[in-house]
PDB file of C-alpha atoms in Angstrom:
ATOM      1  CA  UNK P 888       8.648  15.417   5.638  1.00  0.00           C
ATOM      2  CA  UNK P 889       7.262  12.546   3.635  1.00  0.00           C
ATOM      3  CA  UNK P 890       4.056  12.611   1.543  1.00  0.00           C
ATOM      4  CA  UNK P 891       2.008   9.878  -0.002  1.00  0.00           C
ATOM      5  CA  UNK P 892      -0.439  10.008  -2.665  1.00  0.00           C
ATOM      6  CA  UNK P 893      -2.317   7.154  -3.541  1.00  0.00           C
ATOM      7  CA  UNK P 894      -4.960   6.741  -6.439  1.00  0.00           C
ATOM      8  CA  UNK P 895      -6.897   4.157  -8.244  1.00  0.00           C
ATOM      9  CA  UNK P 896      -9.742   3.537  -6.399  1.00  0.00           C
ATOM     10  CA  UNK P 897     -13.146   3.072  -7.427  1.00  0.00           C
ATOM     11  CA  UNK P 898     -16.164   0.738  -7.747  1.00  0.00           C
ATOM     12  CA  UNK P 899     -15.944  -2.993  -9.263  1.00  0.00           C
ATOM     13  CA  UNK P 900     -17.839  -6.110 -10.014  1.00  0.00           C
ATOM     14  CA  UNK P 901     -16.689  -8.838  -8.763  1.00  0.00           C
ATOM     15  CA  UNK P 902     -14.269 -11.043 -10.206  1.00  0.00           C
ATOM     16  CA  UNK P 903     -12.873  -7.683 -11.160  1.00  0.00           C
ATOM     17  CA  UNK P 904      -9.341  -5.741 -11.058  1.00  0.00           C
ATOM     18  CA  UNK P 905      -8.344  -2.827  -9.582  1.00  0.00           C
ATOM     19  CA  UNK P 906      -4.485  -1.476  -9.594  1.00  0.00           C
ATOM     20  CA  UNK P 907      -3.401   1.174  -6.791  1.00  0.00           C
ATOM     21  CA  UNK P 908      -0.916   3.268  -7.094  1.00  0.00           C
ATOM     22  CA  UNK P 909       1.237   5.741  -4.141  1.00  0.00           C
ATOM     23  CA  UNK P 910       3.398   7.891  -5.034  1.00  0.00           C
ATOM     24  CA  UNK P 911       5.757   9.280  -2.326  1.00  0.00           C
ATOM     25  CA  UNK P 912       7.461  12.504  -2.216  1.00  0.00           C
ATOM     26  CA  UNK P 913      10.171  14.654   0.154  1.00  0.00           C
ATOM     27  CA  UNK P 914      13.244  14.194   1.086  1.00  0.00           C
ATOM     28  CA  UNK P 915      13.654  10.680  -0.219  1.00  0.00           C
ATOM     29  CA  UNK P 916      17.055   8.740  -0.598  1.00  0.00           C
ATOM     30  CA  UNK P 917      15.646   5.272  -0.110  1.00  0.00           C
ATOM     31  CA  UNK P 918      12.029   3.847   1.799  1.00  0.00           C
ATOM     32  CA  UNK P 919      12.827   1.156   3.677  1.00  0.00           C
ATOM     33  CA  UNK P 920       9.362  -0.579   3.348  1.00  0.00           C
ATOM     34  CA  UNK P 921       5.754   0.520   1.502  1.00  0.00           C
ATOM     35  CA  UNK P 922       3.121  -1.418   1.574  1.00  0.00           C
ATOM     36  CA  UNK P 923      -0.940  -1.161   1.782  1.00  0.00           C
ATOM     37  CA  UNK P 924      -3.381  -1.581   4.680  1.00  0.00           C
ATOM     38  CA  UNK P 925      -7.072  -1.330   4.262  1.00  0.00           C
ATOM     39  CA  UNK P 926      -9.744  -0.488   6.734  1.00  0.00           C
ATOM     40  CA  UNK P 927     -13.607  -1.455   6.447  1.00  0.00           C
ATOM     41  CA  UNK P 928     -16.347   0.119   7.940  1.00  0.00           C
ATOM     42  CA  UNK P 929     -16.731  -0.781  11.816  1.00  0.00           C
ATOM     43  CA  UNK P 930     -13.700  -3.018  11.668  1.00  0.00           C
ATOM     44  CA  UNK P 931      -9.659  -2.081  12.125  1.00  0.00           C
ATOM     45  CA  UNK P 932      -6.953  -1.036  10.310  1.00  0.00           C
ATOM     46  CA  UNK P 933      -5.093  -4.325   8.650  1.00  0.00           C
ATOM     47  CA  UNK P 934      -2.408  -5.353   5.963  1.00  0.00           C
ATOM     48  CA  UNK P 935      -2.527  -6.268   3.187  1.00  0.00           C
ATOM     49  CA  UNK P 936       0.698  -6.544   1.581  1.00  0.00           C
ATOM     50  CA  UNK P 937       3.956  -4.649   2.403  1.00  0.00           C
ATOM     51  CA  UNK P 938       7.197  -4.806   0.134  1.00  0.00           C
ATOM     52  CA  UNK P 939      10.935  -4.207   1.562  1.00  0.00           C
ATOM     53  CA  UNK P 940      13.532  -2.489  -0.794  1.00  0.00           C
ATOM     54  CA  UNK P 941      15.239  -5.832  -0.863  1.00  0.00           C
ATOM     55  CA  UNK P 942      11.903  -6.983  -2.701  1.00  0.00           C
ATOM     56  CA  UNK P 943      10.907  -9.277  -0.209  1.00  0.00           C
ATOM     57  CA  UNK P 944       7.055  -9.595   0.034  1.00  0.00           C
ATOM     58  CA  UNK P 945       4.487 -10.283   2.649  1.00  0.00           C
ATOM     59  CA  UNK P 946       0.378 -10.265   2.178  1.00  0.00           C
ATOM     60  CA  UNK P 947      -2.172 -10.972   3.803  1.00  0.00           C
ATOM     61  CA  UNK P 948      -3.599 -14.698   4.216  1.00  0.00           C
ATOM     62  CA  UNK P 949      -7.191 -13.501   2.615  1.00  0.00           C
ATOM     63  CA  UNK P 950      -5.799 -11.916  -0.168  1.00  0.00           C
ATOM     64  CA  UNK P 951      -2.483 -14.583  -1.054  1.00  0.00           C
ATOM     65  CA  UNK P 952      -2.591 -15.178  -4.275  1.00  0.00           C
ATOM     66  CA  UNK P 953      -5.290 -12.361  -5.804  1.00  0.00           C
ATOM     67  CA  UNK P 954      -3.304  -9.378  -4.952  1.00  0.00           C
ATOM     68  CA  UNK P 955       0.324  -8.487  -6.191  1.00  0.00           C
ATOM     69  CA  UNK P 956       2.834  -6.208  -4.321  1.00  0.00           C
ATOM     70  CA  UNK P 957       5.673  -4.451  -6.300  1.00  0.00           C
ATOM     71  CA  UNK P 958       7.720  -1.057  -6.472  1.00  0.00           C
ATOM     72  CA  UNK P 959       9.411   0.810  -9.106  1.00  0.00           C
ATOM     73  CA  UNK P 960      12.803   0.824  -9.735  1.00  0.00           C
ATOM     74  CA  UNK P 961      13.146   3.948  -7.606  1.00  0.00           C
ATOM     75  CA  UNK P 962      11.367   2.244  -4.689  1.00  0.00           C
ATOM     76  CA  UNK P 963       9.422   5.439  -3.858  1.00  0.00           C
ATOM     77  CA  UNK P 964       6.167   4.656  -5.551  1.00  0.00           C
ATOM     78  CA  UNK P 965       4.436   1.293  -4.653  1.00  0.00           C
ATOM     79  CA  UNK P 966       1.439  -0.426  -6.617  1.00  0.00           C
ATOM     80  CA  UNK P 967      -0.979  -3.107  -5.851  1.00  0.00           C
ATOM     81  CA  UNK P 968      -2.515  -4.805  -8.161  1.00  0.00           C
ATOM     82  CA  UNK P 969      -6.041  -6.732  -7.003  1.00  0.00           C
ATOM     83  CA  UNK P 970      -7.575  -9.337  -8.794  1.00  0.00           C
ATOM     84  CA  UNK P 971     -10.415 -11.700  -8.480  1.00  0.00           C
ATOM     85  CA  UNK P 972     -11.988  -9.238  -5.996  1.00  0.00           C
ATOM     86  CA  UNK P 973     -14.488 -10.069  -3.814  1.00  0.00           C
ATOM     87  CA  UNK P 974     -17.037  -7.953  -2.079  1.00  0.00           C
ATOM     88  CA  UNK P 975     -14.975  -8.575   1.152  1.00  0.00           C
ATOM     89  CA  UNK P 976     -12.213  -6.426  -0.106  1.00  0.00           C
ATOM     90  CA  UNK P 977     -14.601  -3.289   0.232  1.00  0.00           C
ATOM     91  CA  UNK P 978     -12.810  -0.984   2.581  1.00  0.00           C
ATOM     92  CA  UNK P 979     -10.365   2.596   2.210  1.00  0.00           C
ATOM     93  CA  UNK P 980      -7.102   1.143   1.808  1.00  0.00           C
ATOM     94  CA  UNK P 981      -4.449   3.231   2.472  1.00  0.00           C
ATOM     95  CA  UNK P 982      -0.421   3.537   1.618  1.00  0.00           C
ATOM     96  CA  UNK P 983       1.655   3.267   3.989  1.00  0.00           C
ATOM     97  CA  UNK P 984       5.962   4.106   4.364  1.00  0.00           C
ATOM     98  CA  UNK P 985       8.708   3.352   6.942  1.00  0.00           C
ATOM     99  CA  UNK P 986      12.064   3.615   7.187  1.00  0.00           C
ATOM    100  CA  UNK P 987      13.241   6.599   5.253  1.00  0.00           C
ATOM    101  CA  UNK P 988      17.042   7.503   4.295  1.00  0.00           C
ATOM    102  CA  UNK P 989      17.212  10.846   3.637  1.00  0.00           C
ATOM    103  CA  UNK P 990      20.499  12.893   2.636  1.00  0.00           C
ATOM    104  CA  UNK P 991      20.907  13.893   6.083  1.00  0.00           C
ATOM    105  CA  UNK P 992      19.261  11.743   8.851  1.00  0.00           C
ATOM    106  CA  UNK P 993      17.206   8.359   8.762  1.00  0.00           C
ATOM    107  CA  UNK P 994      13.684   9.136   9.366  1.00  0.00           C
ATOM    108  CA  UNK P 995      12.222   6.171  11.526  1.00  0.00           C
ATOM    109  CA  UNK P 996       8.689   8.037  11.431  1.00  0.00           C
ATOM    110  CA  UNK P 997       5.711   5.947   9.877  1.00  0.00           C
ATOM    111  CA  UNK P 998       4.280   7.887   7.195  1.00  0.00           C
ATOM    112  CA  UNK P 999       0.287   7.553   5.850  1.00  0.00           C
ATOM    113  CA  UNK P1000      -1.833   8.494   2.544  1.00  0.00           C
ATOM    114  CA  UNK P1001      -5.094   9.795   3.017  1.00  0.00           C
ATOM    115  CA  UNK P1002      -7.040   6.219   1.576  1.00  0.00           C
ATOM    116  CA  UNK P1003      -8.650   5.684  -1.367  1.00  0.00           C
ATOM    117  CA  UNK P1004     -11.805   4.116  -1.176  1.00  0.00           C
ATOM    118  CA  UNK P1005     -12.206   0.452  -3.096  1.00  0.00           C
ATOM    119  CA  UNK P1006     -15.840  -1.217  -3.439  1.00  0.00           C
ATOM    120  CA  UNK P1007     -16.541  -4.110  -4.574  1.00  0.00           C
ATOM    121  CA  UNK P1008     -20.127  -4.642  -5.548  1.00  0.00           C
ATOM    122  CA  UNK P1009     -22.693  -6.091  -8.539  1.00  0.00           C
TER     123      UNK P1009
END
């Protein structure tokens, strides 16, 4: 079993910066992908930016060039980094993991954090 922890949430200005962190834990060899979805209030779940172990990127189009992907050299904790952020970006986002060698099986589950809230307001 996988778990993911994120943290670094909280309330900015905007224009301001906010890093996230997730930390995952278990039975870990390798994650095959991490990445960070958000979800606002009456709206659905989306992505936001998602990082393979090969260190290939992807983000979303309203946050391309503001927000910043990237993994440690373990690849079991990913971090985003938000900048210039807009009111817009309010929502819980939440870490996400897929694609899990372990040192028995490869787990093809999807694994979740619980969300940590981000606001952006003056």
């Amino acid at each position: 079993q996988v778990q993911l922890v994120e943290s670094g949430g909280g309330l900015v200005q905007p224009g301001g910066s906010l890093r996230l962190s997730c930390v995952a834990s278990g039975n870990i060899d390798m994650i095959n992908v991490m990445g960070w979805y958000r979800q606002a209030p009456g709206k659905q779940r989306e992505l936001v930016a998602m990082h393979t172990r090969t260190g290939s990127t992807n983000y979303a189009d309203s946050v391309q060039g503001r927000f910043t992907v990237s993994r440690d050299d373990a690849k079991t904790t990913v971090y985003l980094q938000m900048n210039s952020l807009k009111p817009e970006d309010t929502a819980v986002y939440f870490c996400h993991a897929d694609g899990i060698w372990t040192p028995g099986y490869f787990d093809n589950n999807a694994y979740w954090g619980q969300g940590t809230q981000v606001t952006v307001s003056s």
